[in-house]
mmCIF file of C-alpha atoms in Angstrom:
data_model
loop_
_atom_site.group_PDB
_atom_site.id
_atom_site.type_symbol
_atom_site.label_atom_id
_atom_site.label_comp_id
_atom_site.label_asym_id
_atom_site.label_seq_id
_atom_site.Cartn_x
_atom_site.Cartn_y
_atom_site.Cartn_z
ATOM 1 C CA UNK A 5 45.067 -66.963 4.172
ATOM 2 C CA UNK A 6 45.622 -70.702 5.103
ATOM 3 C CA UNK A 7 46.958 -73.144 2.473
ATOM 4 C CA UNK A 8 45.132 -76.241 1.373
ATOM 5 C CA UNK A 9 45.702 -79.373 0.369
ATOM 6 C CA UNK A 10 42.573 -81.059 -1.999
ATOM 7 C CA UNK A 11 43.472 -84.407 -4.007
ATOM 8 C CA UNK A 12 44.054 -84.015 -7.927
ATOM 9 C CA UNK A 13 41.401 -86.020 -8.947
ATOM 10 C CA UNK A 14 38.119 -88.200 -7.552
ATOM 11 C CA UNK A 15 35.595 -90.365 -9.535
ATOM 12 C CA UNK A 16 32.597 -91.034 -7.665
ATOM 13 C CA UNK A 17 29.093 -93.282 -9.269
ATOM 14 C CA UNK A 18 26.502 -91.248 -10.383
ATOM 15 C CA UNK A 19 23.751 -91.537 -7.521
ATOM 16 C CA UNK A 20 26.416 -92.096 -4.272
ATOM 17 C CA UNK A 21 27.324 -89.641 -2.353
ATOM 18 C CA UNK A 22 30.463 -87.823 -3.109
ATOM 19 C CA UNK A 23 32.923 -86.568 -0.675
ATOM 20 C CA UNK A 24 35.335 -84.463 -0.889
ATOM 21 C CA UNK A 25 37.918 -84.097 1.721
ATOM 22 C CA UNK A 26 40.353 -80.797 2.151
ATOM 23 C CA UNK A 27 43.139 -80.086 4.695
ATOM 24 C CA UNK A 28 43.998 -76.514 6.512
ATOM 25 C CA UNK A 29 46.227 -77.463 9.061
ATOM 26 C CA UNK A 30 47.481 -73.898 9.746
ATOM 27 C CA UNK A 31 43.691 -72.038 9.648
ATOM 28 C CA UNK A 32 43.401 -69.545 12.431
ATOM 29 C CA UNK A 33 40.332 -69.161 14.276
ATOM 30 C CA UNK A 34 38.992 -66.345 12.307
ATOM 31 C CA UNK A 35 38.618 -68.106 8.854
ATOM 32 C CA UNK A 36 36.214 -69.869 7.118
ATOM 33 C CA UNK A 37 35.963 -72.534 4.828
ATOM 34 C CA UNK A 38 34.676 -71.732 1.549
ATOM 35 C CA UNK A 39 34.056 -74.292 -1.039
ATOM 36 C CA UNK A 40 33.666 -73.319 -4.927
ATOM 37 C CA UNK A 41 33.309 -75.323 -8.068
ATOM 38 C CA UNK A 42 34.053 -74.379 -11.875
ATOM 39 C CA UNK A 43 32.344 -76.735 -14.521
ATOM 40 C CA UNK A 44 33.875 -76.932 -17.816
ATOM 41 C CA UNK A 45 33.731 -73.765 -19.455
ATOM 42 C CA UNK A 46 32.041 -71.963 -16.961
ATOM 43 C CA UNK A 47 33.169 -69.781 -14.068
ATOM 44 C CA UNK A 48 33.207 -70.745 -10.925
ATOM 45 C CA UNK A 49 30.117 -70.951 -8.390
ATOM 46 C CA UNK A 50 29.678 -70.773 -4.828
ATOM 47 C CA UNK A 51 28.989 -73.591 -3.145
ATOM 48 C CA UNK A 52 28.978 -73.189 0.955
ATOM 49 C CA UNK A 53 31.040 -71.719 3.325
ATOM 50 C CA UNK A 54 31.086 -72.982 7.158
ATOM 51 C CA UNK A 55 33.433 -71.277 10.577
ATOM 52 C CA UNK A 56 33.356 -74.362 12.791
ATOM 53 C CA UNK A 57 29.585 -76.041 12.852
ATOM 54 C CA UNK A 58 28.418 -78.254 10.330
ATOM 55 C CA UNK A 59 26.750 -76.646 7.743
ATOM 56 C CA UNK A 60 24.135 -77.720 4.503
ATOM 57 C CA UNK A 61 22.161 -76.150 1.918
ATOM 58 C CA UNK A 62 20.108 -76.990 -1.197
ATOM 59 C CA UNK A 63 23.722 -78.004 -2.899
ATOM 60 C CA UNK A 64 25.934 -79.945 -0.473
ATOM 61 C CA UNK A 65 26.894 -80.403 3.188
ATOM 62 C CA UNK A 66 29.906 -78.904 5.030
ATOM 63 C CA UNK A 67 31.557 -80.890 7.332
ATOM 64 C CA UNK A 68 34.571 -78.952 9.771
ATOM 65 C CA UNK A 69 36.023 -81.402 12.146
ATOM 66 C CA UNK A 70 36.310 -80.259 15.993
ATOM 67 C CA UNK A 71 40.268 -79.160 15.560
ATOM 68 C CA UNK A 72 38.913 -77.246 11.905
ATOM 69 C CA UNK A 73 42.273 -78.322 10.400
ATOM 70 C CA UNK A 74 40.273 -80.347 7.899
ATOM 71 C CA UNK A 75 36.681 -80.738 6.127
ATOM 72 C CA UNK A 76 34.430 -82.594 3.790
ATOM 73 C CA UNK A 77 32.429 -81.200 1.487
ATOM 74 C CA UNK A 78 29.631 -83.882 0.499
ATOM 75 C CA UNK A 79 27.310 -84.374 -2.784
ATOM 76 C CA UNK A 80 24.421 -86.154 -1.243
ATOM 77 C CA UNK A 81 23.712 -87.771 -4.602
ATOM 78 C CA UNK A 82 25.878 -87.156 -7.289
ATOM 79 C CA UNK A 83 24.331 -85.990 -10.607
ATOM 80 C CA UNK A 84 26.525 -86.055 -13.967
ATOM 81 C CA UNK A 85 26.338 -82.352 -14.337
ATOM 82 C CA UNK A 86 28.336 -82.150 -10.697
ATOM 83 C CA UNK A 87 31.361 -83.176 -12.404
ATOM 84 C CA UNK A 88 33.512 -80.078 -11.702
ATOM 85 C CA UNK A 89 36.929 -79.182 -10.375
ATOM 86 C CA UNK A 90 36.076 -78.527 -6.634
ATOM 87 C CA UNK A 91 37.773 -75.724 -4.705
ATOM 88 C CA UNK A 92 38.220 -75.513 -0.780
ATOM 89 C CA UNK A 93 39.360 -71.964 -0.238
ATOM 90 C CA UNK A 94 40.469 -70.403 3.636
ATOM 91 C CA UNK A 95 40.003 -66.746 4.104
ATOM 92 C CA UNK A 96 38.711 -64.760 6.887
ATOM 93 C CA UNK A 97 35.370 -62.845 6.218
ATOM 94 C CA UNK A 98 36.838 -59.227 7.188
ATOM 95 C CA UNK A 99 39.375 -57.571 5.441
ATOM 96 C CA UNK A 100 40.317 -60.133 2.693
ATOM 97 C CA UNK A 101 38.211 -59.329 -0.688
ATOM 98 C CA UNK A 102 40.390 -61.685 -2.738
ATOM 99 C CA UNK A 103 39.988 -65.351 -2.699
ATOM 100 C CA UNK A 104 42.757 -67.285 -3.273
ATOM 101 C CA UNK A 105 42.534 -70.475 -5.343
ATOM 102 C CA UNK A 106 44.507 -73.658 -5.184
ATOM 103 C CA UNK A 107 44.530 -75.946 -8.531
ATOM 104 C CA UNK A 108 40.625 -77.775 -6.753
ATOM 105 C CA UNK A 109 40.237 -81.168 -6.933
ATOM 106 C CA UNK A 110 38.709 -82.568 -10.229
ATOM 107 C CA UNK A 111 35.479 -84.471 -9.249
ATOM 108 C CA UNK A 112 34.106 -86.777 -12.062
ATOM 109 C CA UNK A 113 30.887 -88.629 -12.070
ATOM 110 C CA UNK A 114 30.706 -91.707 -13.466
ATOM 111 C CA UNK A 115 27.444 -93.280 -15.080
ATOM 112 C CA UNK B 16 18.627 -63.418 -16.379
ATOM 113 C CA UNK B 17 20.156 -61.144 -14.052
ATOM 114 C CA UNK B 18 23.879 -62.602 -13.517
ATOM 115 C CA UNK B 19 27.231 -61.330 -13.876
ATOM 116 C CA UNK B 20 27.614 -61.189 -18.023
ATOM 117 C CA UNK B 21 30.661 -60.168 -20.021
ATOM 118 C CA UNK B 22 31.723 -59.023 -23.323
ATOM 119 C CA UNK B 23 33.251 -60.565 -25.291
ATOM 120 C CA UNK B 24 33.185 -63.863 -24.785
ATOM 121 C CA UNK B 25 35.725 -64.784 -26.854
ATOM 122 C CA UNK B 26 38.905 -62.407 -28.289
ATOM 123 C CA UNK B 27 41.592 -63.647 -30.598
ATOM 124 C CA UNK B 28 43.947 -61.255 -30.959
ATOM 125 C CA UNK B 29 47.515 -60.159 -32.557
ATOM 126 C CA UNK B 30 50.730 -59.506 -30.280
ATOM 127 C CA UNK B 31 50.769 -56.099 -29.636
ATOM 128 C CA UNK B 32 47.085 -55.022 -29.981
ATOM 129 C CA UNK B 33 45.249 -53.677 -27.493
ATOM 130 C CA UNK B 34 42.215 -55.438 -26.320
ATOM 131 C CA UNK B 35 39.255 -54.194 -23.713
ATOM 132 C CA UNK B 36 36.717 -56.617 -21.679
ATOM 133 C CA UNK B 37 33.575 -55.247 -20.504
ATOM 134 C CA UNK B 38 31.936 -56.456 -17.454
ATOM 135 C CA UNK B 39 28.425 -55.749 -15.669
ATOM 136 C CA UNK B 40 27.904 -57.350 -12.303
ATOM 137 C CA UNK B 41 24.710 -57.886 -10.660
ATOM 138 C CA UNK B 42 23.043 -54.473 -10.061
ATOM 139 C CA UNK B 43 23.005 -53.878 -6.499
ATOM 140 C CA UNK B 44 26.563 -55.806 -5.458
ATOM 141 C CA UNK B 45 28.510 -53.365 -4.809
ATOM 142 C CA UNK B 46 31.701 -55.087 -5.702
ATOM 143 C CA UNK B 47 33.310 -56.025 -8.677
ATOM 144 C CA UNK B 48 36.690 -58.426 -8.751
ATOM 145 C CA UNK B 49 38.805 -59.308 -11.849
ATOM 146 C CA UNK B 50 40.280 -62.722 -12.073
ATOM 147 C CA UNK B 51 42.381 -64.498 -14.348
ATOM 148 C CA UNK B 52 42.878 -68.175 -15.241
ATOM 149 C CA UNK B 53 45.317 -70.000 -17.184
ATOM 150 C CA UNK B 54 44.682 -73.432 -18.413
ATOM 151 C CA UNK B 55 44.929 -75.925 -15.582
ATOM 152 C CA UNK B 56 45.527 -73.648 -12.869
ATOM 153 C CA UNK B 57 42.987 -71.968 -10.487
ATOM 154 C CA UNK B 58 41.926 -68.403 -10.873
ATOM 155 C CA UNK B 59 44.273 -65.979 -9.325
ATOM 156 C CA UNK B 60 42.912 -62.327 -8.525
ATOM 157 C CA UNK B 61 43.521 -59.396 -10.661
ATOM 158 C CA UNK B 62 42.118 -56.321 -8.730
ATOM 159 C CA UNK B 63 38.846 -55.254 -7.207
ATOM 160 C CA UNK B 64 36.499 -52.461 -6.987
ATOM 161 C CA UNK B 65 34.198 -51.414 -4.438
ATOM 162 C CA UNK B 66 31.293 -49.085 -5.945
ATOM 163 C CA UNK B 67 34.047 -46.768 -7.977
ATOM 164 C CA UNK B 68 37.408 -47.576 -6.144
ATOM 165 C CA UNK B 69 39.852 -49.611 -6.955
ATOM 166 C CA UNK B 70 40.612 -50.999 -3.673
ATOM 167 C CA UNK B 71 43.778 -53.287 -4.678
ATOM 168 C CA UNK B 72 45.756 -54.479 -7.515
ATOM 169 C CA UNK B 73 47.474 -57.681 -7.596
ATOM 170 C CA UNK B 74 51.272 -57.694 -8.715
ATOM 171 C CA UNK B 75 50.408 -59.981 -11.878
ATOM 172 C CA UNK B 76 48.683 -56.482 -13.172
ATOM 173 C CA UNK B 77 51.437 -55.396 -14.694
ATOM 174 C CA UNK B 78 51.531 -51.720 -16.740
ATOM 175 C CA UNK B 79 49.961 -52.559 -19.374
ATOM 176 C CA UNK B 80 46.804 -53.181 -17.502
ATOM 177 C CA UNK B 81 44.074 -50.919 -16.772
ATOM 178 C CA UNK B 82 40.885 -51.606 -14.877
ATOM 179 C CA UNK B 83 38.182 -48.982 -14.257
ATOM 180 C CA UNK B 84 34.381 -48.568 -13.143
ATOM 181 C CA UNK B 85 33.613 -45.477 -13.923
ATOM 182 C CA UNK B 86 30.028 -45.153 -12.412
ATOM 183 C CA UNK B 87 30.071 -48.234 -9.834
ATOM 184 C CA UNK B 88 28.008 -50.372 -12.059
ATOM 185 C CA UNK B 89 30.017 -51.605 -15.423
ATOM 186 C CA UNK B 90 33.552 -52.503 -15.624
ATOM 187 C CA UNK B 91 36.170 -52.023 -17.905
ATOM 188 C CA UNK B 92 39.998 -54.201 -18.020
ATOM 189 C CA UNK B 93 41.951 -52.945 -20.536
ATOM 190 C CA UNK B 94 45.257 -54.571 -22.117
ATOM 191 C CA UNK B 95 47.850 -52.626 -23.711
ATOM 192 C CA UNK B 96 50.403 -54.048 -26.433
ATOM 193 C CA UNK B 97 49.143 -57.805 -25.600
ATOM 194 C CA UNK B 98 51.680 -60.427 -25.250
ATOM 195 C CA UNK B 99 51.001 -64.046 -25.986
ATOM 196 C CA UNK B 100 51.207 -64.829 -21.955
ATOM 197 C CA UNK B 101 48.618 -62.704 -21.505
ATOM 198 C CA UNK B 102 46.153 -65.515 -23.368
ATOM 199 C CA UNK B 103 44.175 -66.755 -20.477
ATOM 200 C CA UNK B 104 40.794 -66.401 -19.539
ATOM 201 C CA UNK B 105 39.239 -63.259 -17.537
ATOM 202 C CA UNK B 106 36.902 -64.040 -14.962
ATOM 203 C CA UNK B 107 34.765 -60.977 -13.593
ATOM 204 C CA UNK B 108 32.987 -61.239 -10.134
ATOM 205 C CA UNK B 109 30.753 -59.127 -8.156
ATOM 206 C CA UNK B 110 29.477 -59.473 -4.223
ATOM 207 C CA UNK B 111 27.090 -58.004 -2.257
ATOM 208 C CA UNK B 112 27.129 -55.864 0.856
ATOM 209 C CA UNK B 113 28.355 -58.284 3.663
ATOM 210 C CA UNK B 114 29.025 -61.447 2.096
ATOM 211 C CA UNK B 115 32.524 -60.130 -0.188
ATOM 212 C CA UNK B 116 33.411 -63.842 -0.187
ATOM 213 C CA UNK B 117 30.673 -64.947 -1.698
ATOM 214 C CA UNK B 118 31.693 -63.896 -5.346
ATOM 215 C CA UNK B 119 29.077 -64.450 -8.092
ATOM 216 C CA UNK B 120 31.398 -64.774 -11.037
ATOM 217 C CA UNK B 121 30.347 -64.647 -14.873
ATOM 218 C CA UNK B 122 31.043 -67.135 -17.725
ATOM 219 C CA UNK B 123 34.809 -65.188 -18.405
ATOM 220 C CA UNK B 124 36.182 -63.785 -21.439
ATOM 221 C CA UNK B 125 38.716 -65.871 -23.169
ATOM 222 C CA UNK B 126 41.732 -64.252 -24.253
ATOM 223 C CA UNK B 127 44.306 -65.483 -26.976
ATOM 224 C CA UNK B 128 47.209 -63.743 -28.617
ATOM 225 C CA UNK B 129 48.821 -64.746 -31.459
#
């Protein structure tokens, strides 16, 4: 699987969008981009996953740029209870059953 | 509620016990993945099932770890003569048919040996 880089940490104001930016410089062109997030205490919980187009659901938006060596995930409106350490994960969808966790990027919300 | 649950949630045990976690995955996924996660870090995978077989162990399951599923529904991980780095917490997931990354993981069980 590709490696990714995700900052440590983000704070974003309760009610702006939050976005959170993750590079895979080395995916090939058969994997995806999976995001995840763990909140305290709990374990973790699919977000979205995306190939190359633009993606969104009832949780977030998926953004792949054109070269797919990076992406943003985005919050639309950031709630309190999306503080969470984020995780951007690259793994193809046949073959690989494991996914393969970096240390995420710790997203707070701040009132 | 019909989510991944395990049992216990919480163990406290001594060095050198043995200690078994008990996990039931949503009922018609047909596979089941072990995790474990140590305080700061991200999870890192354990092994995996699909329906009865174990398909792959990691190299951090060492001997002294067992992991069955007898029946393809409920899962067992078992840990022989515990050590205090094995204090972490165990994170069970299960996916459907077609969508294996798209793990549906349950609230863990957390681990520590004294």
């Amino acid at each position: 699987d590709a490696k990714t880089t995700q900052p440590t940490s983000m704070d974003c104001a309760e009610g702006r969008a939050a976005n959170l930016p993750c590079n895979h410089s080395t995916i090939s062109g058969n994997e995806y981009v999976y995001w995840y997030r763990q909140i305290h205490s709990q374990g973790p919980q699919y977000i979205i996953h995306g190939l190359k187009n633009n993606e969104t659901n009832e949780m977030a938006s998926l953004i792949i740029t054109e070269d797919r060596k990076s992406s943003t995930l985005i919050l639309p409106h950031a709630t309190l209870r999306d503080t969470a350490v984020y995780y951007c994960i690259v793994t193809s969808n046949f073959g690989n059953e494991k996914l393969t966790f970096g240390t995420g990027t710790r997203l707070t919300i701040i009132p | 509620d019909t989510g991944v649950s395990q049992d216990p949630r919480h163990k406290i045990t001594k060095r050198g016990q043995n200690v078994t976690f008990r996990c039931d995955p949503i009922s018609e996924h047909n596979r089941l993945y072990w995790y474990r996660q140590t305080l700061g870090q991200g999870p890192e995978f354990l092994t995996y099932f699909q329906n009865e077989a174990q398909l792959e162990k990691s190299r951090l399951l060492s001997d002294r770890f067992s992991a069955e599923r007898p029946k393809g529904s409920f899962s067992t991980l078992e840990i022989q003569r515990t050590e205090q780095g094995d204090s972490a917490m165990y994170l069970c997931a299960s996916s459907p048919v077609g969508s294996y990354n798209e793990q549906f993981f349950g609230p863990g069980t957390r681990l520590t040996v004294l």
